[in-house]
Coordinates of C-alpha atoms in Angstrom, one line a residue:
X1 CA 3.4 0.6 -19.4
X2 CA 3.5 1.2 -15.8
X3 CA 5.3 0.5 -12.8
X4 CA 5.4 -2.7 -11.1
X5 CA 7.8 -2.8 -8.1
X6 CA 11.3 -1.9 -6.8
X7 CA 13.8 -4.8 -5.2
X8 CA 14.0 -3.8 -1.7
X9 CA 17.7 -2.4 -1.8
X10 CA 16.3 0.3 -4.7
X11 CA 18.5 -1.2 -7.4
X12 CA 16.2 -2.7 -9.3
X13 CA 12.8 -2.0 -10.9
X14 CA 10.1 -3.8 -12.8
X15 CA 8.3 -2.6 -15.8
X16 CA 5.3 -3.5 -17.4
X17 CA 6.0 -2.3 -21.0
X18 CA 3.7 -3.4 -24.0
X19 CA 3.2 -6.5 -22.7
X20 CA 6.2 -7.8 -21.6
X21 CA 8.3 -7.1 -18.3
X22 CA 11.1 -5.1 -18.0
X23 CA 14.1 -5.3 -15.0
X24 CA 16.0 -2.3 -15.0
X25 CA 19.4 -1.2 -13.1
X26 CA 18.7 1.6 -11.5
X27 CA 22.3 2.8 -11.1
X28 CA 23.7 1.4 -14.4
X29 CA 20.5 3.1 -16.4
X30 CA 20.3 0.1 -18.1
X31 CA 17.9 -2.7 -19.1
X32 CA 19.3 -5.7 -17.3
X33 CA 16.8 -8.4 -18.7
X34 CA 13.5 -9.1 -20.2
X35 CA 10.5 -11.5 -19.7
X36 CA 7.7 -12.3 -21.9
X37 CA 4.7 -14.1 -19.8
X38 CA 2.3 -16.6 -20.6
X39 CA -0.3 -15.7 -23.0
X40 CA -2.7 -15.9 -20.7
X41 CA -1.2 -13.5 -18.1
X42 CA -3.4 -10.4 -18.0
X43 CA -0.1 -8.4 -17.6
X44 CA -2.4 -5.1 -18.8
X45 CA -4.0 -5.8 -15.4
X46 CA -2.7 -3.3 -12.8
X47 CA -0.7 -5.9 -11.4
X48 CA 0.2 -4.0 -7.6
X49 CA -0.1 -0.3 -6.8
X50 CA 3.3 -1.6 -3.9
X51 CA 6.8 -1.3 -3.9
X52 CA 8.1 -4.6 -3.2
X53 CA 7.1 -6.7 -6.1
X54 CA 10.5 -7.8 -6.5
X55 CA 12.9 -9.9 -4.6
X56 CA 16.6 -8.9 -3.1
X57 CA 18.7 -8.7 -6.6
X58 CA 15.7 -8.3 -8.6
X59 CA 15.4 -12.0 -9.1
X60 CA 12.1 -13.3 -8.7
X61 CA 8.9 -10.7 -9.3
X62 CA 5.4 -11.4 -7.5
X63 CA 2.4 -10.1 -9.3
X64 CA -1.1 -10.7 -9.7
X65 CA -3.7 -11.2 -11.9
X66 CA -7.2 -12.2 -12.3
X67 CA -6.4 -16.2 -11.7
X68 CA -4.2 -15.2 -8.5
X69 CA -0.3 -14.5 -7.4
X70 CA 2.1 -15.9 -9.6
X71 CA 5.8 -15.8 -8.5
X72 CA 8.4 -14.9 -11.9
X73 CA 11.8 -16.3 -12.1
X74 CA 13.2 -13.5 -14.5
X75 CA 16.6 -14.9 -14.9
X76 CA 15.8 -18.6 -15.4
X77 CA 12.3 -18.1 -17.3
X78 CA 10.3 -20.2 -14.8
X79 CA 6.9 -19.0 -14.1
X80 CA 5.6 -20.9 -11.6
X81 CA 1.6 -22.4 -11.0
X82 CA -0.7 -19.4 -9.9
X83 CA -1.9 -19.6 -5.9
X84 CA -5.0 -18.8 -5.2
X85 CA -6.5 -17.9 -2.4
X86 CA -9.0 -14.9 -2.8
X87 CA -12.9 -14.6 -3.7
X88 CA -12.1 -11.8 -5.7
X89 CA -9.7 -9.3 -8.0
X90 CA -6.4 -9.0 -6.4
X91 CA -5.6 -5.3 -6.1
X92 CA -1.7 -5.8 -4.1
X93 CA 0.8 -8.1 -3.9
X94 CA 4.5 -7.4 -2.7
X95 CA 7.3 -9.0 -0.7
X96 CA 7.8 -8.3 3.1
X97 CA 11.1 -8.0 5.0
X98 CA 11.3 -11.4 5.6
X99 CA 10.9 -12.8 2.1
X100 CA 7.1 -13.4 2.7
X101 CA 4.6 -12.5 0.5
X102 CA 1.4 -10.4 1.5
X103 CA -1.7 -10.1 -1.1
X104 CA -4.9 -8.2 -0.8
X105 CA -7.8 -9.2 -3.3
X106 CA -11.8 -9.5 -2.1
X107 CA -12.1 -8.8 1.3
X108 CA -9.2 -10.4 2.2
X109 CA -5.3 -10.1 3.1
X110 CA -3.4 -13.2 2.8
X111 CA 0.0 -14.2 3.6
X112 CA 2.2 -16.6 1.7
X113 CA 5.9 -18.6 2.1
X114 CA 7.7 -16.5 -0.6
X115 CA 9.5 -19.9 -1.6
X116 CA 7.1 -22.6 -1.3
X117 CA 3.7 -20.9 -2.1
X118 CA 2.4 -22.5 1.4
X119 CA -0.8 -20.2 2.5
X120 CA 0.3 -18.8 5.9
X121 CA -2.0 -16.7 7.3
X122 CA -5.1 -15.3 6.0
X123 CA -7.3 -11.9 7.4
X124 CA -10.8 -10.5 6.8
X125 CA -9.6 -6.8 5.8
X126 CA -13.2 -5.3 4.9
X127 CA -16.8 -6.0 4.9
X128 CA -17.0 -5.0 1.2
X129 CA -14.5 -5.2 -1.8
X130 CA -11.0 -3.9 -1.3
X131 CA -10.4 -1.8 -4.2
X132 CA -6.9 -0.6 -3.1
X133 CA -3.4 -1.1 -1.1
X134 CA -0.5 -0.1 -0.7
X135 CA 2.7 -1.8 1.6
X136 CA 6.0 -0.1 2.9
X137 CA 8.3 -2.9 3.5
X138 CA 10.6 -0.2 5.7
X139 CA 7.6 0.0 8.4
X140 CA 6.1 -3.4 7.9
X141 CA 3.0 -1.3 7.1
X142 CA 0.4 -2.1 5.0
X143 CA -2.8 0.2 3.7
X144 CA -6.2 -1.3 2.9
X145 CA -9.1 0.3 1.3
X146 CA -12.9 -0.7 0.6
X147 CA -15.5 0.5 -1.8
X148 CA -17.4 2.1 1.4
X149 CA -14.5 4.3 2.3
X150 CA -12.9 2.3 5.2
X151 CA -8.6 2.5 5.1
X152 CA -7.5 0.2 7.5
X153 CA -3.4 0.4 8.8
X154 CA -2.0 -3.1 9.1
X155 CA 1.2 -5.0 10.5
X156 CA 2.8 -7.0 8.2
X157 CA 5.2 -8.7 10.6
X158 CA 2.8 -9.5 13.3
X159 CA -0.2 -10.3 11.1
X160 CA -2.5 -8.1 12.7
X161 CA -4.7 -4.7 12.0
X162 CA -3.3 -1.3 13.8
X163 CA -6.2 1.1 13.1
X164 CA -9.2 2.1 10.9
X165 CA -10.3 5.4 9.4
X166 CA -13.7 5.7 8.1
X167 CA -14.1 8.3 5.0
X168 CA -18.0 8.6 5.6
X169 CA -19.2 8.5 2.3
X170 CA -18.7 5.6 -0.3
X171 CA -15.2 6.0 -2.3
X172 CA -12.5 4.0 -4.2
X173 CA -9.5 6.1 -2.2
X174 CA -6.2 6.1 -4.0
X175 CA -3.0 5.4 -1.3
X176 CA 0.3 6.3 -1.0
X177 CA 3.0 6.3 1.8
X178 CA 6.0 7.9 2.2
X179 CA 8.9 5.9 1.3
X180 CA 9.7 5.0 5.2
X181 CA 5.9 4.2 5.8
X182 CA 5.1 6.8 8.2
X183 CA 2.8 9.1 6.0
X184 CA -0.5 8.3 4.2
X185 CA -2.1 10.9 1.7
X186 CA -5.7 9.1 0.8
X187 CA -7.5 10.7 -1.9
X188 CA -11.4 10.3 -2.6
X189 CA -14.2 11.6 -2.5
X190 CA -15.2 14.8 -0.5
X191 CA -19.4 15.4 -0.8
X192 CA -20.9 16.1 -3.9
X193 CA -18.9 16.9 -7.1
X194 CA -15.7 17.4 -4.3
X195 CA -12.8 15.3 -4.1
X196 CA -10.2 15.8 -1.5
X197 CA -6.5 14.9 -0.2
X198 CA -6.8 13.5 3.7
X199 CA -3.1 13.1 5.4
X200 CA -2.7 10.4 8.0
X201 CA -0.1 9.3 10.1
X202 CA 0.4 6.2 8.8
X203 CA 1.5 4.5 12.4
X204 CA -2.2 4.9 14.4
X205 CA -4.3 6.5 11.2
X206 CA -5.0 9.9 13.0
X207 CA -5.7 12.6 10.4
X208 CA -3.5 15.9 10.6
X209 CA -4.7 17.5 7.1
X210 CA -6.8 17.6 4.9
X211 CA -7.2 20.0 1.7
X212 CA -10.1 20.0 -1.7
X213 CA -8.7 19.3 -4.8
X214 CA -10.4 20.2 -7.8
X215 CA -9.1 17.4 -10.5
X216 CA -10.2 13.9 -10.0
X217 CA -6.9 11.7 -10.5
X218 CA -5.4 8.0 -11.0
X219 CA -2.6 7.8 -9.6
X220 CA -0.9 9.6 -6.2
X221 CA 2.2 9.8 -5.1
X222 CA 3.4 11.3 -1.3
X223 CA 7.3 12.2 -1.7
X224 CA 10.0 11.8 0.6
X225 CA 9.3 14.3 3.8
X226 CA 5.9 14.1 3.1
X227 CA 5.5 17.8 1.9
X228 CA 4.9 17.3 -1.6
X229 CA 2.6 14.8 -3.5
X230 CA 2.6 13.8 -7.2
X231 CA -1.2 13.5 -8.6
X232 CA -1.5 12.2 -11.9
X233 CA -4.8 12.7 -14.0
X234 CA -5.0 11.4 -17.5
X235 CA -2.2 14.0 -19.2
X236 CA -2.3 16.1 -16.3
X237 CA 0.6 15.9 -13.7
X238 CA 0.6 18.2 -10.6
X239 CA 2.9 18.6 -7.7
X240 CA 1.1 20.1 -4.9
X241 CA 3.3 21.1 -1.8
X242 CA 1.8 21.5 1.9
X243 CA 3.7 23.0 4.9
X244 CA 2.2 21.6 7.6
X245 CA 2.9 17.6 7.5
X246 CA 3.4 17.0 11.2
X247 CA 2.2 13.8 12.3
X248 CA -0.5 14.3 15.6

């Protein structure tokens, strides 16, 4: 299984586990309900790499799979009609601070009335395929990435980029922010047979580190403070700790 998103207060989180999602209580420890989705949900598909996939409570989840975002009622059962409204895999879907919902699939970022469905905005994000994403609803940040290497830094509230930050080389970059949005670790590809960790400050995309790392990995995760990051690779789980995280 794998994770699929947190409720916004922390007190809830969804699992995808063999095929069926889970809702946990955080605090409790405890299993608070299961859903079993439509046979033809690709629920194997890694549904978001954001926290946010869930609504206040842990009532409703937002996910995505190859036929578009489809909005869960876990308590009452209801799955409701997939939206579409990307040329393209959708790699991130999550909830904003207002109840919205943001997706990224294709070359686009789209914007949706978390109730309704009701398309509300939509943004060219790349000129080639967005292959991955990540959202902090804290810092109404979101993080974009291309096949070519491009990471783009968007406003979720305002609908609008921030900043971009060019790798230089082709890449599928893994993301992940600090909890309160402020700190990006990208990982990808460094030159030839290299791969390396780049830290950004997540608010104007201005690198302040940037380290080699010899295991290729997929999954990432930056931890609280920023001084530590999680890398997962097949079996292999590493915590690799950096003193200098100052954001310039």
């Amino acid at each position: 299984g794998h994770l699929m998103g947190f409720s916004a207060e922390g007190d809830h989180v969804a699992l995808n586990a063999a095929g069926r999602i889970e809702v946990w209580d955080v605090g409790k420890r405890k299993r608070d309900r299961t859903y079993k989705p439509d046979p033809d949900f690709c629920v194997d598909w890694p549904l978001f790499r954001s926290s946010g996939g869930l609504s206040a409570g842990g009532r409703t989840l937002v996910a995505a799979d190859l036929s578009g975002i489809r909005v869960i009622d876990l308590r009452g059962g209801v799955e409701l009609t997939p939206w579409r409204g990307h040329a393209g895999p959708i790699m991130a879907s999550g909830y904003t601070a207002r109840g919205e919902i943001v997706s990224v699939g294709g070359r686009t970022i789209q914007w949706w009335d978390g109730q309704s469905g009701r398309p509300l905005a939509s943004l060219e994000a790349h000129r080639g395929q967005a292959c991955s994403a990540t959202l902090s609803r804290q810092s109404a940040t979101l993080i974009t990435a291309d096949i070519a290497g491009e990471v783009r830094g968007w406003d979720v509230q305002k609908k609008e980029g921030r900043w971009r930050y060019r790798m230089g080389q082709p890449a599928m970059p893994l993301l992940s922010l600090t909890p309160d949005g402020r700190q990006l670790a990208v990982f990808g590809r460094h030159g030839p047979n290299k791969d390396a960790y780049r830290l950004l400050n997540a608010m104007n995309g201005k690198e302040y580190g940037r380290f080699l790392f010899g295991n290729t990995g997929h999954g990432i995760a930056l931890l609280p403070g920023g001084k530590r990051l999680l890398h997962l690779a097949g079996g292999l789980h590493v915590i690799a700790s950096f003193n200098d995280t100052r954001s310039r």
